[in-house]
Amino acid sequence: TMSKSYLKLNSLNYKIGKKKILENISFSLKKAEILSIIGPSGSGKSTILKIIAGLAQPTMGKISLNNEILSSETVLVPTGIRNIGLMFQEDVLFPHYNVYKNIEFGIKDKSLRYREKVMKKILDEFKLRHLADLYPERLSGGEKQRVALARILITKPKILLMDEPFSSLDYNLSKDISEFTMKLLRENKISVIFVTHDIRSALRVSDKILLINKGKVIQNDTPENIYNRPHNEFAARFVGDINKIIIK
């Protein structure tokens, strides 16, 4: 059934030397679900993504995808064959390739017919057709963001990990792009884990929210519950802050 866990993290611990970065992190992600991870700076949000991507190995605990172990103390499936898409803040496009070539890069080993068919669809979907011949230096921040996303999604990742991907854009543009992105990810039934500082957009776009602090899970819940039924004072304060923020 669709509802069973697709990605599972079991009792994940991560240390650097004696310093505990993550402690006993467990959660799961269903297929086509959007999960946001929120928490203060330095709470371990990005480290969780790195471990899921295979860029770091847990000190204890394990990660499985579709019941296959990706990471444990003894197993580390290489990043390149996990088929997990990564989108970080500064997603750098190839400067010497135009938009078309940048996006097509991820499927360059496929047949010409396949590439042309998929490229036509993706340029339309991302509203990039009119920019196909331009080089990155000619694009706005928002356009670059759409190209970076198209370039990842064309490889059909099993899961997309996004680390603050819109934080370098100004607030209104970031809001537009994140809404556009999330709508697209939903339509394509992509499973997403989204690390963000923007609690508002997390509440708006997520099926589930994981609130972490100092490397531990404080609450793993629906946006409604995170907002209306915080588990403790930290959660109440952290999420409650958005009631006090006046958006310019």
PDB file of C-alpha atoms in Angstrom:
ATOM      1  CA  THR A   1       0.000   0.000   0.000  1.00  0.00           C
ATOM      2  CA  MET A   2       0.983   3.623  -0.508  1.00  0.00           C
ATOM      3  CA  SER A   3       0.802   4.368   3.193  1.00  0.00           C
ATOM      4  CA  LYS A   4       3.731   2.250   4.325  1.00  0.00           C
ATOM      5  CA  SER A   5       7.006   3.945   5.202  1.00  0.00           C
ATOM      6  CA  TYR A   6       9.241   4.498   2.253  1.00  0.00           C
ATOM      7  CA  LEU A   7      12.251   6.007   4.003  1.00  0.00           C
ATOM      8  CA  LYS A   8      12.949   5.051   7.617  1.00  0.00           C
ATOM      9  CA  LEU A   9      15.442   6.452  10.078  1.00  0.00           C
ATOM     10  CA  ASN A  10      15.948   4.269  13.166  1.00  0.00           C
ATOM     11  CA  SER A  11      17.648   5.641  16.290  1.00  0.00           C
ATOM     12  CA  LEU A  12      20.209   7.653  14.373  1.00  0.00           C
ATOM     13  CA  ASN A  13      23.159   8.984  16.345  1.00  0.00           C
ATOM     14  CA  TYR A  14      25.972  11.048  14.938  1.00  0.00           C
ATOM     15  CA  LYS A  15      29.064  12.219  16.774  1.00  0.00           C
ATOM     16  CA  ILE A  16      32.102  14.182  15.770  1.00  0.00           C
ATOM     17  CA  GLY A  17      34.752  13.136  18.258  1.00  0.00           C
ATOM     18  CA  LYS A  18      33.012  13.342  21.626  1.00  0.00           C
ATOM     19  CA  LYS A  19      30.489  15.926  20.455  1.00  0.00           C
ATOM     20  CA  LYS A  20      26.958  14.609  19.920  1.00  0.00           C
ATOM     21  CA  ILE A  21      25.416  16.189  16.845  1.00  0.00           C
ATOM     22  CA  LEU A  22      22.345  13.935  16.522  1.00  0.00           C
ATOM     23  CA  GLU A  23      20.818  11.827  19.243  1.00  0.00           C
ATOM     24  CA  ASN A  24      18.303   9.080  18.704  1.00  0.00           C
ATOM     25  CA  ILE A  25      16.630  10.512  15.619  1.00  0.00           C
ATOM     26  CA  SER A  26      13.805   8.315  14.309  1.00  0.00           C
ATOM     27  CA  PHE A  27      11.167   9.208  11.745  1.00  0.00           C
ATOM     28  CA  SER A  28       9.769   7.929   8.494  1.00  0.00           C
ATOM     29  CA  LEU A  29       8.636   9.347   5.197  1.00  0.00           C
ATOM     30  CA  LYS A  30       5.880   7.926   3.015  1.00  0.00           C
ATOM     31  CA  LYS A  31       5.935   7.971  -0.762  1.00  0.00           C
ATOM     32  CA  ALA A  32       4.932  11.353  -2.202  1.00  0.00           C
ATOM     33  CA  GLU A  33       4.961  12.924   1.271  1.00  0.00           C
ATOM     34  CA  ILE A  34       6.463  16.341   2.012  1.00  0.00           C
ATOM     35  CA  LEU A  35       8.241  16.514   5.363  1.00  0.00           C
ATOM     36  CA  SER A  36       9.813  19.721   6.671  1.00  0.00           C
ATOM     37  CA  ILE A  37      12.542  19.787   9.300  1.00  0.00           C
ATOM     38  CA  ILE A  38      12.575  22.930  11.415  1.00  0.00           C
ATOM     39  CA  GLY A  39      14.602  23.986  14.440  1.00  0.00           C
ATOM     40  CA  PRO A  40      17.114  26.609  15.604  1.00  0.00           C
ATOM     41  CA  SER A  41      20.421  27.141  13.786  1.00  0.00           C
ATOM     42  CA  GLY A  42      22.939  24.450  14.625  1.00  0.00           C
ATOM     43  CA  SER A  43      20.311  21.961  15.805  1.00  0.00           C
ATOM     44  CA  GLY A  44      21.420  19.287  13.301  1.00  0.00           C
ATOM     45  CA  LYS A  45      18.898  19.802  10.481  1.00  0.00           C
ATOM     46  CA  SER A  46      21.415  19.748   7.635  1.00  0.00           C
ATOM     47  CA  THR A  47      23.318  16.838   9.185  1.00  0.00           C
ATOM     48  CA  ILE A  48      20.182  14.689   8.911  1.00  0.00           C
ATOM     49  CA  LEU A  49      20.060  15.428   5.172  1.00  0.00           C
ATOM     50  CA  LYS A  50      23.772  14.683   4.766  1.00  0.00           C
ATOM     51  CA  ILE A  51      23.344  11.283   6.396  1.00  0.00           C
ATOM     52  CA  ILE A  52      20.288  10.462   4.242  1.00  0.00           C
ATOM     53  CA  ALA A  53      22.305  11.454   1.172  1.00  0.00           C
ATOM     54  CA  GLY A  54      25.245   9.303   2.236  1.00  0.00           C
ATOM     55  CA  LEU A  55      27.628  12.228   2.683  1.00  0.00           C
ATOM     56  CA  ALA A  56      28.116  11.257   6.338  1.00  0.00           C
ATOM     57  CA  GLN A  57      27.792   7.926   8.119  1.00  0.00           C
ATOM     58  CA  PRO A  58      25.770   7.531  11.329  1.00  0.00           C
ATOM     59  CA  THR A  59      27.711   6.609  14.464  1.00  0.00           C
ATOM     60  CA  MET A  60      24.766   4.388  15.400  1.00  0.00           C
ATOM     61  CA  GLY A  61      21.357   3.553  13.959  1.00  0.00           C
ATOM     62  CA  LYS A  62      20.281   2.954  10.388  1.00  0.00           C
ATOM     63  CA  ILE A  63      18.483   4.360   7.379  1.00  0.00           C
ATOM     64  CA  SER A  64      16.506   2.221   4.981  1.00  0.00           C
ATOM     65  CA  LEU A  65      14.732   3.047   1.742  1.00  0.00           C
ATOM     66  CA  ASN A  66      12.092   0.650   0.544  1.00  0.00           C
ATOM     67  CA  ASN A  67      13.341  -1.850   3.170  1.00  0.00           C
ATOM     68  CA  GLU A  68      16.895  -1.752   1.838  1.00  0.00           C
ATOM     69  CA  ILE A  69      19.592  -0.473   4.196  1.00  0.00           C
ATOM     70  CA  LEU A  70      21.345   2.642   2.886  1.00  0.00           C
ATOM     71  CA  SER A  71      23.332   3.585   5.986  1.00  0.00           C
ATOM     72  CA  SER A  72      24.269   1.960   9.255  1.00  0.00           C
ATOM     73  CA  GLU A  73      27.435   1.641  11.328  1.00  0.00           C
ATOM     74  CA  THR A  74      28.620  -0.992   8.850  1.00  0.00           C
ATOM     75  CA  VAL A  75      26.808  -0.181   5.585  1.00  0.00           C
ATOM     76  CA  LEU A  76      27.264   2.946   3.498  1.00  0.00           C
ATOM     77  CA  VAL A  77      25.663   2.846   0.057  1.00  0.00           C
ATOM     78  CA  PRO A  78      27.492   5.454  -2.075  1.00  0.00           C
ATOM     79  CA  THR A  79      25.670   8.749  -2.648  1.00  0.00           C
ATOM     80  CA  GLY A  80      25.791   8.322  -6.417  1.00  0.00           C
ATOM     81  CA  ILE A  81      23.710   5.152  -6.473  1.00  0.00           C
ATOM     82  CA  ARG A  82      21.106   6.109  -3.865  1.00  0.00           C
ATOM     83  CA  ASN A  83      19.082   8.006  -6.457  1.00  0.00           C
ATOM     84  CA  ILE A  84      18.370  10.749  -3.941  1.00  0.00           C
ATOM     85  CA  GLY A  85      18.270  14.291  -5.298  1.00  0.00           C
ATOM     86  CA  LEU A  86      19.990  17.075  -3.378  1.00  0.00           C
ATOM     87  CA  MET A  87      19.198  20.738  -3.624  1.00  0.00           C
ATOM     88  CA  PHE A  88      21.269  23.051  -1.475  1.00  0.00           C
ATOM     89  CA  GLN A  89      21.205  26.767  -0.966  1.00  0.00           C
ATOM     90  CA  GLU A  90      23.821  27.649  -3.505  1.00  0.00           C
ATOM     91  CA  ASP A  91      23.004  25.220  -6.228  1.00  0.00           C
ATOM     92  CA  VAL A  92      25.589  26.050  -8.814  1.00  0.00           C
ATOM     93  CA  LEU A  93      24.664  25.764 -12.487  1.00  0.00           C
ATOM     94  CA  PHE A  94      27.374  25.043 -15.067  1.00  0.00           C
ATOM     95  CA  PRO A  95      28.335  28.540 -16.294  1.00  0.00           C
ATOM     96  CA  HIS A  96      29.516  27.332 -19.726  1.00  0.00           C
ATOM     97  CA  TYR A  97      26.232  25.497 -20.490  1.00  0.00           C
ATOM     98  CA  ASN A  98      23.000  27.190 -21.472  1.00  0.00           C
ATOM     99  CA  VAL A  99      19.750  26.443 -19.624  1.00  0.00           C
ATOM    100  CA  TYR A 100      18.846  23.595 -21.975  1.00  0.00           C
ATOM    101  CA  LYS A 101      22.219  21.873 -21.591  1.00  0.00           C
ATOM    102  CA  ASN A 102      22.266  22.432 -17.815  1.00  0.00           C
ATOM    103  CA  ILE A 103      18.953  20.636 -17.414  1.00  0.00           C
ATOM    104  CA  GLU A 104      19.722  17.914 -19.951  1.00  0.00           C
ATOM    105  CA  PHE A 105      23.000  17.099 -18.160  1.00  0.00           C
ATOM    106  CA  GLY A 106      21.342  14.630 -15.795  1.00  0.00           C
ATOM    107  CA  ILE A 107      20.087  12.434 -18.646  1.00  0.00           C
ATOM    108  CA  LYS A 108      22.968  12.777 -21.078  1.00  0.00           C
ATOM    109  CA  ASP A 109      23.454   8.984 -21.182  1.00  0.00           C
ATOM    110  CA  LYS A 110      19.900   8.452 -22.523  1.00  0.00           C
ATOM    111  CA  SER A 111      18.849   8.249 -26.190  1.00  0.00           C
ATOM    112  CA  LEU A 112      18.345  11.459 -28.160  1.00  0.00           C
ATOM    113  CA  ARG A 113      14.637  10.710 -28.610  1.00  0.00           C
ATOM    114  CA  TYR A 114      14.106  10.261 -24.894  1.00  0.00           C
ATOM    115  CA  ARG A 115      16.108  13.413 -24.096  1.00  0.00           C
ATOM    116  CA  GLU A 116      14.124  15.538 -26.551  1.00  0.00           C
ATOM    117  CA  LYS A 117      10.771  14.256 -25.297  1.00  0.00           C
ATOM    118  CA  VAL A 118      11.606  14.773 -21.615  1.00  0.00           C
ATOM    119  CA  MET A 119      13.227  18.163 -22.192  1.00  0.00           C
ATOM    120  CA  LYS A 120      10.170  19.452 -24.036  1.00  0.00           C
ATOM    121  CA  LYS A 121       7.941  18.451 -21.138  1.00  0.00           C
ATOM    122  CA  ILE A 122      10.198  19.814 -18.411  1.00  0.00           C
ATOM    123  CA  LEU A 123      10.862  23.185 -20.086  1.00  0.00           C
ATOM    124  CA  ASP A 124       7.113  23.710 -20.344  1.00  0.00           C
ATOM    125  CA  GLU A 125       6.426  22.530 -16.835  1.00  0.00           C
ATOM    126  CA  PHE A 126       9.045  24.853 -15.345  1.00  0.00           C
ATOM    127  CA  LYS A 127       8.134  27.725 -17.670  1.00  0.00           C
ATOM    128  CA  LEU A 128      11.693  27.852 -18.995  1.00  0.00           C
ATOM    129  CA  ARG A 129      11.185  27.429 -22.724  1.00  0.00           C
ATOM    130  CA  HIS A 130      11.883  31.113 -23.496  1.00  0.00           C
ATOM    131  CA  LEU A 131      15.135  30.898 -21.503  1.00  0.00           C
ATOM    132  CA  ALA A 132      16.463  27.649 -22.987  1.00  0.00           C
ATOM    133  CA  ASP A 133      19.325  29.314 -24.913  1.00  0.00           C
ATOM    134  CA  LEU A 134      20.465  31.662 -22.158  1.00  0.00           C
ATOM    135  CA  TYR A 135      23.544  31.117 -20.002  1.00  0.00           C
ATOM    136  CA  PRO A 136      23.276  31.253 -16.180  1.00  0.00           C
ATOM    137  CA  GLU A 137      24.825  34.719 -15.858  1.00  0.00           C
ATOM    138  CA  ARG A 138      21.817  36.145 -17.730  1.00  0.00           C
ATOM    139  CA  LEU A 139      19.250  34.612 -15.342  1.00  0.00           C
ATOM    140  CA  SER A 140      17.597  36.102 -12.283  1.00  0.00           C
ATOM    141  CA  GLY A 141      17.822  34.362  -8.897  1.00  0.00           C
ATOM    142  CA  GLY A 142      14.345  32.904  -9.276  1.00  0.00           C
ATOM    143  CA  GLU A 143      15.057  31.600 -12.778  1.00  0.00           C
ATOM    144  CA  LYS A 144      18.297  29.964 -11.637  1.00  0.00           C
ATOM    145  CA  GLN A 145      16.347  28.269  -8.881  1.00  0.00           C
ATOM    146  CA  ARG A 146      13.848  26.823 -11.378  1.00  0.00           C
ATOM    147  CA  VAL A 147      16.673  25.574 -13.604  1.00  0.00           C
ATOM    148  CA  ALA A 148      18.438  23.925 -10.640  1.00  0.00           C
ATOM    149  CA  LEU A 149      15.210  22.204  -9.655  1.00  0.00           C
ATOM    150  CA  ALA A 150      14.446  21.046 -13.209  1.00  0.00           C
ATOM    151  CA  ARG A 151      17.986  19.677 -13.471  1.00  0.00           C
ATOM    152  CA  ILE A 152      17.426  17.507 -10.377  1.00  0.00           C
ATOM    153  CA  LEU A 153      13.877  16.392 -11.160  1.00  0.00           C
ATOM    154  CA  ILE A 154      14.735  15.260 -14.665  1.00  0.00           C
ATOM    155  CA  THR A 155      16.773  12.424 -13.101  1.00  0.00           C
ATOM    156  CA  LYS A 156      13.579  11.177 -11.356  1.00  0.00           C
ATOM    157  CA  PRO A 157      15.019  10.935  -7.834  1.00  0.00           C
ATOM    158  CA  LYS A 158      13.305   8.616  -5.343  1.00  0.00           C
ATOM    159  CA  ILE A 159      13.524  11.347  -2.737  1.00  0.00           C
ATOM    160  CA  LEU A 160      14.406  15.008  -2.995  1.00  0.00           C
ATOM    161  CA  LEU A 161      16.347  16.593  -0.138  1.00  0.00           C
ATOM    162  CA  MET A 162      16.218  20.371  -0.035  1.00  0.00           C
ATOM    163  CA  ASP A 163      18.380  22.377   2.336  1.00  0.00           C
ATOM    164  CA  GLU A 164      17.151  25.979   2.645  1.00  0.00           C
ATOM    165  CA  PRO A 165      16.987  26.145  -1.138  1.00  0.00           C
ATOM    166  CA  PHE A 166      15.231  29.512  -1.267  1.00  0.00           C
ATOM    167  CA  SER A 167      16.994  31.349   1.521  1.00  0.00           C
ATOM    168  CA  SER A 168      19.176  33.427  -0.784  1.00  0.00           C
ATOM    169  CA  LEU A 169      16.090  34.889  -2.505  1.00  0.00           C
ATOM    170  CA  ASP A 170      14.185  37.813  -1.060  1.00  0.00           C
ATOM    171  CA  TYR A 171      11.041  37.018   0.933  1.00  0.00           C
ATOM    172  CA  ASN A 172       8.338  37.532  -1.724  1.00  0.00           C
ATOM    173  CA  LEU A 173      10.271  35.806  -4.477  1.00  0.00           C
ATOM    174  CA  SER A 174      11.169  32.995  -2.124  1.00  0.00           C
ATOM    175  CA  LYS A 175       7.480  32.582  -1.253  1.00  0.00           C
ATOM    176  CA  ASP A 176       6.457  32.455  -4.943  1.00  0.00           C
ATOM    177  CA  ILE A 177       9.207  30.013  -5.872  1.00  0.00           C
ATOM    178  CA  SER A 178       8.586  27.732  -2.920  1.00  0.00           C
ATOM    179  CA  GLU A 179       4.842  27.591  -3.653  1.00  0.00           C
ATOM    180  CA  PHE A 180       5.560  26.899  -7.337  1.00  0.00           C
ATOM    181  CA  THR A 181       8.129  24.235  -6.394  1.00  0.00           C
ATOM    182  CA  MET A 182       5.940  22.465  -3.869  1.00  0.00           C
ATOM    183  CA  LYS A 183       2.983  22.410  -6.259  1.00  0.00           C
ATOM    184  CA  LEU A 184       5.218  20.831  -8.878  1.00  0.00           C
ATOM    185  CA  LEU A 185       6.663  18.284  -6.472  1.00  0.00           C
ATOM    186  CA  ARG A 186       3.144  17.329  -5.381  1.00  0.00           C
ATOM    187  CA  GLU A 187       1.947  16.918  -8.969  1.00  0.00           C
ATOM    188  CA  ASN A 188       4.946  14.689  -9.681  1.00  0.00           C
ATOM    189  CA  LYS A 189       4.397  12.687  -6.468  1.00  0.00           C
ATOM    190  CA  ILE A 190       7.978  13.272  -5.348  1.00  0.00           C
ATOM    191  CA  SER A 191       8.879  12.421  -1.740  1.00  0.00           C
ATOM    192  CA  VAL A 192      10.518  15.482  -0.210  1.00  0.00           C
ATOM    193  CA  ILE A 193      12.465  16.378   2.921  1.00  0.00           C
ATOM    194  CA  PHE A 194      12.750  20.103   3.217  1.00  0.00           C
ATOM    195  CA  VAL A 195      14.987  21.892   5.742  1.00  0.00           C
ATOM    196  CA  THR A 196      13.831  25.452   6.201  1.00  0.00           C
ATOM    197  CA  HIS A 197      14.099  28.503   8.464  1.00  0.00           C
ATOM    198  CA  ASP A 198      10.748  29.705   7.227  1.00  0.00           C
ATOM    199  CA  ILE A 199       8.277  28.162   9.672  1.00  0.00           C
ATOM    200  CA  ARG A 200       5.410  29.796   7.818  1.00  0.00           C
ATOM    201  CA  SER A 201       6.147  28.042   4.564  1.00  0.00           C
ATOM    202  CA  ALA A 202       6.788  24.766   6.429  1.00  0.00           C
ATOM    203  CA  LEU A 203       3.307  25.004   7.953  1.00  0.00           C
ATOM    204  CA  ARG A 204       1.852  25.776   4.551  1.00  0.00           C
ATOM    205  CA  VAL A 205       3.461  23.136   2.364  1.00  0.00           C
ATOM    206  CA  SER A 206       4.172  20.103   4.576  1.00  0.00           C
ATOM    207  CA  ASP A 207       2.288  16.908   5.317  1.00  0.00           C
ATOM    208  CA  LYS A 208       4.495  16.397   8.365  1.00  0.00           C
ATOM    209  CA  ILE A 209       6.876  18.574  10.353  1.00  0.00           C
ATOM    210  CA  LEU A 210       9.837  17.417  12.388  1.00  0.00           C
ATOM    211  CA  LEU A 211      10.886  19.944  15.026  1.00  0.00           C
ATOM    212  CA  ILE A 212      14.377  19.344  16.347  1.00  0.00           C
ATOM    213  CA  ASN A 213      16.545  21.060  18.932  1.00  0.00           C
ATOM    214  CA  LYS A 214      20.129  20.260  19.960  1.00  0.00           C
ATOM    215  CA  GLY A 215      20.127  17.113  17.822  1.00  0.00           C
ATOM    216  CA  LYS A 216      16.960  15.603  19.300  1.00  0.00           C
ATOM    217  CA  VAL A 217      13.411  15.281  18.001  1.00  0.00           C
ATOM    218  CA  ILE A 218      11.079  17.534  20.003  1.00  0.00           C
ATOM    219  CA  GLN A 219       7.915  16.841  17.999  1.00  0.00           C
ATOM    220  CA  ASN A 220       7.081  14.910  14.824  1.00  0.00           C
ATOM    221  CA  ASP A 221       3.584  15.840  13.782  1.00  0.00           C
ATOM    222  CA  THR A 222       1.130  17.404  11.352  1.00  0.00           C
ATOM    223  CA  PRO A 223       1.426  21.162  10.770  1.00  0.00           C
ATOM    224  CA  GLU A 224      -1.898  21.672  12.587  1.00  0.00           C
ATOM    225  CA  ASN A 225      -0.690  19.855  15.706  1.00  0.00           C
ATOM    226  CA  ILE A 226       2.721  21.513  15.689  1.00  0.00           C
ATOM    227  CA  TYR A 227       0.942  24.866  15.587  1.00  0.00           C
ATOM    228  CA  ASN A 228      -2.037  24.196  17.873  1.00  0.00           C
ATOM    229  CA  ARG A 229      -0.761  21.462  20.199  1.00  0.00           C
ATOM    230  CA  PRO A 230       2.945  21.955  20.853  1.00  0.00           C
ATOM    231  CA  HIS A 231       4.441  19.182  23.022  1.00  0.00           C
ATOM    232  CA  ASN A 232       6.387  21.440  25.342  1.00  0.00           C
ATOM    233  CA  GLU A 233       7.382  25.011  26.055  1.00  0.00           C
ATOM    234  CA  PHE A 234      10.251  24.966  23.555  1.00  0.00           C
ATOM    235  CA  ALA A 235       7.880  23.908  20.750  1.00  0.00           C
ATOM    236  CA  ALA A 236       5.295  26.479  21.789  1.00  0.00           C
ATOM    237  CA  ARG A 237       7.880  29.257  21.798  1.00  0.00           C
ATOM    238  CA  PHE A 238       9.610  28.183  18.604  1.00  0.00           C
ATOM    239  CA  VAL A 239       6.440  27.922  16.528  1.00  0.00           C
ATOM    240  CA  GLY A 240       4.597  30.629  18.444  1.00  0.00           C
ATOM    241  CA  ASP A 241       7.197  33.153  17.335  1.00  0.00           C
ATOM    242  CA  ILE A 242       5.572  33.366  13.954  1.00  0.00           C
ATOM    243  CA  ASN A 243       2.521  34.908  15.557  1.00  0.00           C
ATOM    244  CA  LYS A 244       4.722  37.738  16.735  1.00  0.00           C
ATOM    245  CA  ILE A 245       6.652  38.294  13.536  1.00  0.00           C
ATOM    246  CA  ILE A 246       5.300  41.183  11.521  1.00  0.00           C
ATOM    247  CA  ILE A 247       6.035  40.491   7.873  1.00  0.00           C
ATOM    248  CA  LYS A 248       7.049  43.702   6.182  1.00  0.00           C
TER     249      LYS A 248
END
